[in-house]
PDB file of C-alpha atoms in Angstrom:
ATOM      1  CA  MET A 198       9.264 132.258 100.177  1.00 57.00           C
ATOM      2  CA  LYS A 199      11.304 135.489  97.664  1.00 63.00           C
ATOM      3  CA  PHE A 200      11.702 135.120  94.546  1.00 57.00           C
ATOM      4  CA  SER A 201      14.760 136.189  95.852  1.00 67.00           C
ATOM      5  CA  ASP A 202      15.415 132.947  98.245  1.00 71.00           C
ATOM      6  CA  LEU A 203      13.898 131.184  95.399  1.00 68.00           C
ATOM      7  CA  ILE A 204      16.533 132.200  92.585  1.00 67.00           C
ATOM      8  CA  PHE A 205      19.400 131.786  95.783  1.00 70.00           C
ATOM      9  CA  ASN A 206      18.761 128.003  95.982  1.00 73.00           C
ATOM     10  CA  ILE A 207      17.990 127.030  92.790  1.00 73.00           C
ATOM     11  CA  GLU A 208      21.809 128.263  91.827  1.00 73.00           C
ATOM     12  CA  LYS A 209      24.035 126.660  95.147  1.00 75.00           C
ATOM     13  CA  ILE A 210      21.226 123.260  93.432  1.00 73.00           C
ATOM     14  CA  ASN A 211      23.089 123.809  90.523  1.00 69.00           C
ATOM     15  CA  LYS A 212      26.421 125.223  91.559  1.00 70.00           C
ATOM     16  CA  ASN A 213      26.704 122.275  94.201  1.00 72.00           C
ATOM     17  CA  THR A 214      25.517 119.231  92.403  1.00 67.00           C
ATOM     18  CA  ILE A 215      26.764 120.430  89.329  1.00 67.00           C
ATOM     19  CA  PRO A 216      28.999 123.122  88.563  1.00 70.00           C
ATOM     20  CA  SER A 217      30.438 122.648  85.203  1.00 74.00           C
ATOM     21  CA  LEU A 218      26.343 122.526  83.348  1.00 76.00           C
ATOM     22  CA  TYR A 219      25.960 124.904  85.500  1.00 75.00           C
ATOM     23  CA  LEU A 220      28.145 126.692  83.035  1.00 78.00           C
ATOM     24  CA  ILE A 221      26.817 125.389  79.815  1.00 81.00           C
ATOM     25  CA  LEU A 222      22.986 126.468  80.789  1.00 82.00           C
ATOM     26  CA  ASN A 223      23.578 129.808  82.185  1.00 82.00           C
ATOM     27  CA  ASN A 224      25.970 130.326  79.147  1.00 86.00           C
ATOM     28  CA  TYR A 225      23.148 128.755  77.357  1.00 87.00           C
ATOM     29  CA  SER A 226      19.346 130.831  77.920  1.00 88.00           C
ATOM     30  CA  GLU A 227      21.757 133.794  78.206  1.00 90.00           C
ATOM     31  CA  ASN A 228      21.952 133.539  75.388  1.00 92.00           C
ATOM     32  CA  HIS A 229      19.068 132.619  73.993  1.00 90.00           C
ATOM     33  CA  PHE A 230      17.181 133.507  76.148  1.00 90.00           C
ATOM     34  CA  ASN A 231      18.598 137.122  77.593  1.00 93.00           C
ATOM     35  CA  LYS A 232      18.529 136.251  81.048  1.00 90.00           C
ATOM     36  CA  PRO A 233      19.962 133.618  83.507  1.00 85.00           C
ATOM     37  CA  PHE A 234      19.368 130.152  83.547  1.00 84.00           C
ATOM     38  CA  PRO A 235      17.364 130.162  87.449  1.00 82.00           C
ATOM     39  CA  LEU A 236      15.355 132.891  86.242  1.00 85.00           C
ATOM     40  CA  LEU A 237      14.608 130.907  83.180  1.00 87.00           C
ATOM     41  CA  PHE A 238      13.315 128.528  85.076  1.00 86.00           C
ATOM     42  CA  ILE A 239      11.028 130.795  86.912  1.00 84.00           C
ATOM     43  CA  ASP A 240       9.033 131.700  84.471  1.00 87.00           C
ATOM     44  CA  PHE A 241       9.667 129.950  81.789  1.00 89.00           C
ATOM     45  CA  PRO A 242       9.632 126.002  82.907  1.00 90.00           C
ATOM     46  CA  ILE A 243       9.611 124.092  80.224  1.00 92.00           C
ATOM     47  CA  ASN A 244      12.374 125.360  77.905  1.00 90.00           C
ATOM     48  CA  ALA A 245      14.228 125.503  81.431  1.00 88.00           C
ATOM     49  CA  PHE A 246      13.095 121.493  81.207  1.00 90.00           C
ATOM     50  CA  LYS A 247      13.865 121.163  77.260  1.00 89.00           C
ATOM     51  CA  ILE A 248      16.938 122.753  77.863  1.00 87.00           C
ATOM     52  CA  LEU A 249      18.345 120.321  80.113  1.00 86.00           C
ATOM     53  CA  CYS A 250      17.095 117.606  78.210  1.00 88.00           C
ATOM     54  CA  GLN A 251      19.836 118.768  75.223  1.00 86.00           C
ATOM     55  CA  VAL A 252      22.517 119.456  77.267  1.00 81.00           C
ATOM     56  CA  SER A 253      22.700 116.262  79.270  1.00 80.00           C
ATOM     57  CA  SER A 254      19.686 113.715  79.277  1.00 83.00           C
ATOM     58  CA  GLU A 255      16.075 113.520  80.070  1.00 86.00           C
ATOM     59  CA  TYR A 256      16.952 111.555  82.974  1.00 85.00           C
ATOM     60  CA  SER A 257      19.340 113.875  84.099  1.00 82.00           C
ATOM     61  CA  ALA A 258      17.060 116.895  83.634  1.00 84.00           C
ATOM     62  CA  LYS A 259      14.547 115.091  85.770  1.00 87.00           C
ATOM     63  CA  ILE A 260      17.043 114.197  88.512  1.00 84.00           C
ATOM     64  CA  ILE A 261      18.336 118.159  88.165  1.00 83.00           C
ATOM     65  CA  ILE A 262      14.300 119.097  87.491  1.00 86.00           C
ATOM     66  CA  LYS A 263      12.627 117.396  90.679  1.00 86.00           C
ATOM     67  CA  LEU A 264      16.133 119.571  93.645  1.00 82.00           C
ATOM     68  CA  TYR A 265      14.587 122.405  92.193  1.00 80.00           C
ATOM     69  CA  LEU A 266      10.771 121.853  93.345  1.00 84.00           C
ATOM     70  CA  GLU A 267      12.472 119.720  96.906  1.00 82.00           C
ATOM     71  CA  ALA A 268      13.871 123.088  97.994  1.00 77.00           C
ATOM     72  CA  LEU A 269      10.659 124.981  97.366  1.00 77.00           C
ATOM     73  CA  GLY A 270       9.503 122.485 100.394  1.00 80.00           C
ATOM     74  CA  LEU A 271       7.293 120.125  97.820  1.00 84.00           C
ATOM     75  CA  ASP A 272       6.303 117.247  98.309  1.00 87.00           C
ATOM     76  CA  ASP A 273       7.707 114.154  96.569  1.00 89.00           C
ATOM     77  CA  ASP A 274       3.726 113.388  95.375  1.00 93.00           C
ATOM     78  CA  LYS A 275       3.446 117.353  94.449  1.00 91.00           C
ATOM     79  CA  VAL A 276       7.064 116.606  92.485  1.00 90.00           C
ATOM     80  CA  GLU A 277       6.863 113.509  90.985  1.00 92.00           C
ATOM     81  CA  ASN A 278       3.205 115.461  88.943  1.00 94.00           C
ATOM     82  CA  LEU A 279       4.823 118.734  87.941  1.00 93.00           C
ATOM     83  CA  ILE A 280       7.743 116.579  86.358  1.00 92.00           C
ATOM     84  CA  LYS A 281       5.429 114.342  84.689  1.00 94.00           C
ATOM     85  CA  ASN A 282       3.415 117.309  83.175  1.00 94.00           C
ATOM     86  CA  LEU A 283       6.354 119.132  82.372  1.00 91.00           C
ATOM     87  CA  GLU A 284       7.597 115.624  80.179  1.00 91.00           C
ATOM     88  CA  SER A 285       4.169 115.832  78.580  1.00 94.00           C
ATOM     89  CA  GLY A 286       5.151 119.896  77.636  1.00 92.00           C
ATOM     90  CA  ASN A 287       2.626 121.245  80.351  1.00 94.00           C
ATOM     91  CA  ASP A 288       4.422 123.609  82.919  1.00 92.00           C
ATOM     92  CA  LYS A 289       0.711 125.820  83.400  1.00 93.00           C
ATOM     93  CA  GLU A 290       0.507 125.017  86.876  1.00 92.00           C
ATOM     94  CA  LEU A 291       4.384 124.689  87.818  1.00 90.00           C
ATOM     95  CA  LYS A 292       3.713 128.255  86.761  1.00 90.00           C
ATOM     96  CA  GLU A 293       0.937 128.513  89.039  1.00 90.00           C
ATOM     97  CA  LEU A 294       3.095 127.292  91.905  1.00 88.00           C
ATOM     98  CA  ILE A 295       6.235 129.345  91.423  1.00 83.00           C
ATOM     99  CA  LEU A 296       3.936 133.037  91.074  1.00 82.00           C
ATOM    100  CA  LYS A 297       2.027 131.363  94.315  1.00 83.00           C
ATOM    101  CA  LEU A 298       5.020 130.557  96.825  1.00 77.00           C
ATOM    102  CA  THR A 299       6.471 133.746  95.254  1.00 72.00           C
ATOM    103  CA  ASN A 300       4.219 136.472  95.660  1.00 69.00           C
TER     104      ASN A 300
END
């Protein structure tokens, strides 16, 4: 998977499933991290997860992150494990996976 494909998939999910939230996420991300939300998710998944929790709810954040991870082609068990890691503040495995998939 190319890096641009990953960005496209994340943006497509955001625009199609949560259009108003998409604008809030991008504005917040660009104002606080100087990058659009899809890039923030790729570079700093834990920060993206925290922002999602702040602007929606933890439950919604998990669903959205699940959609992102499924767009990467991951199976359900792997997705659940990565989400549990994010909840506990650990994004190392997810960062490594994204790096591996986009290189």
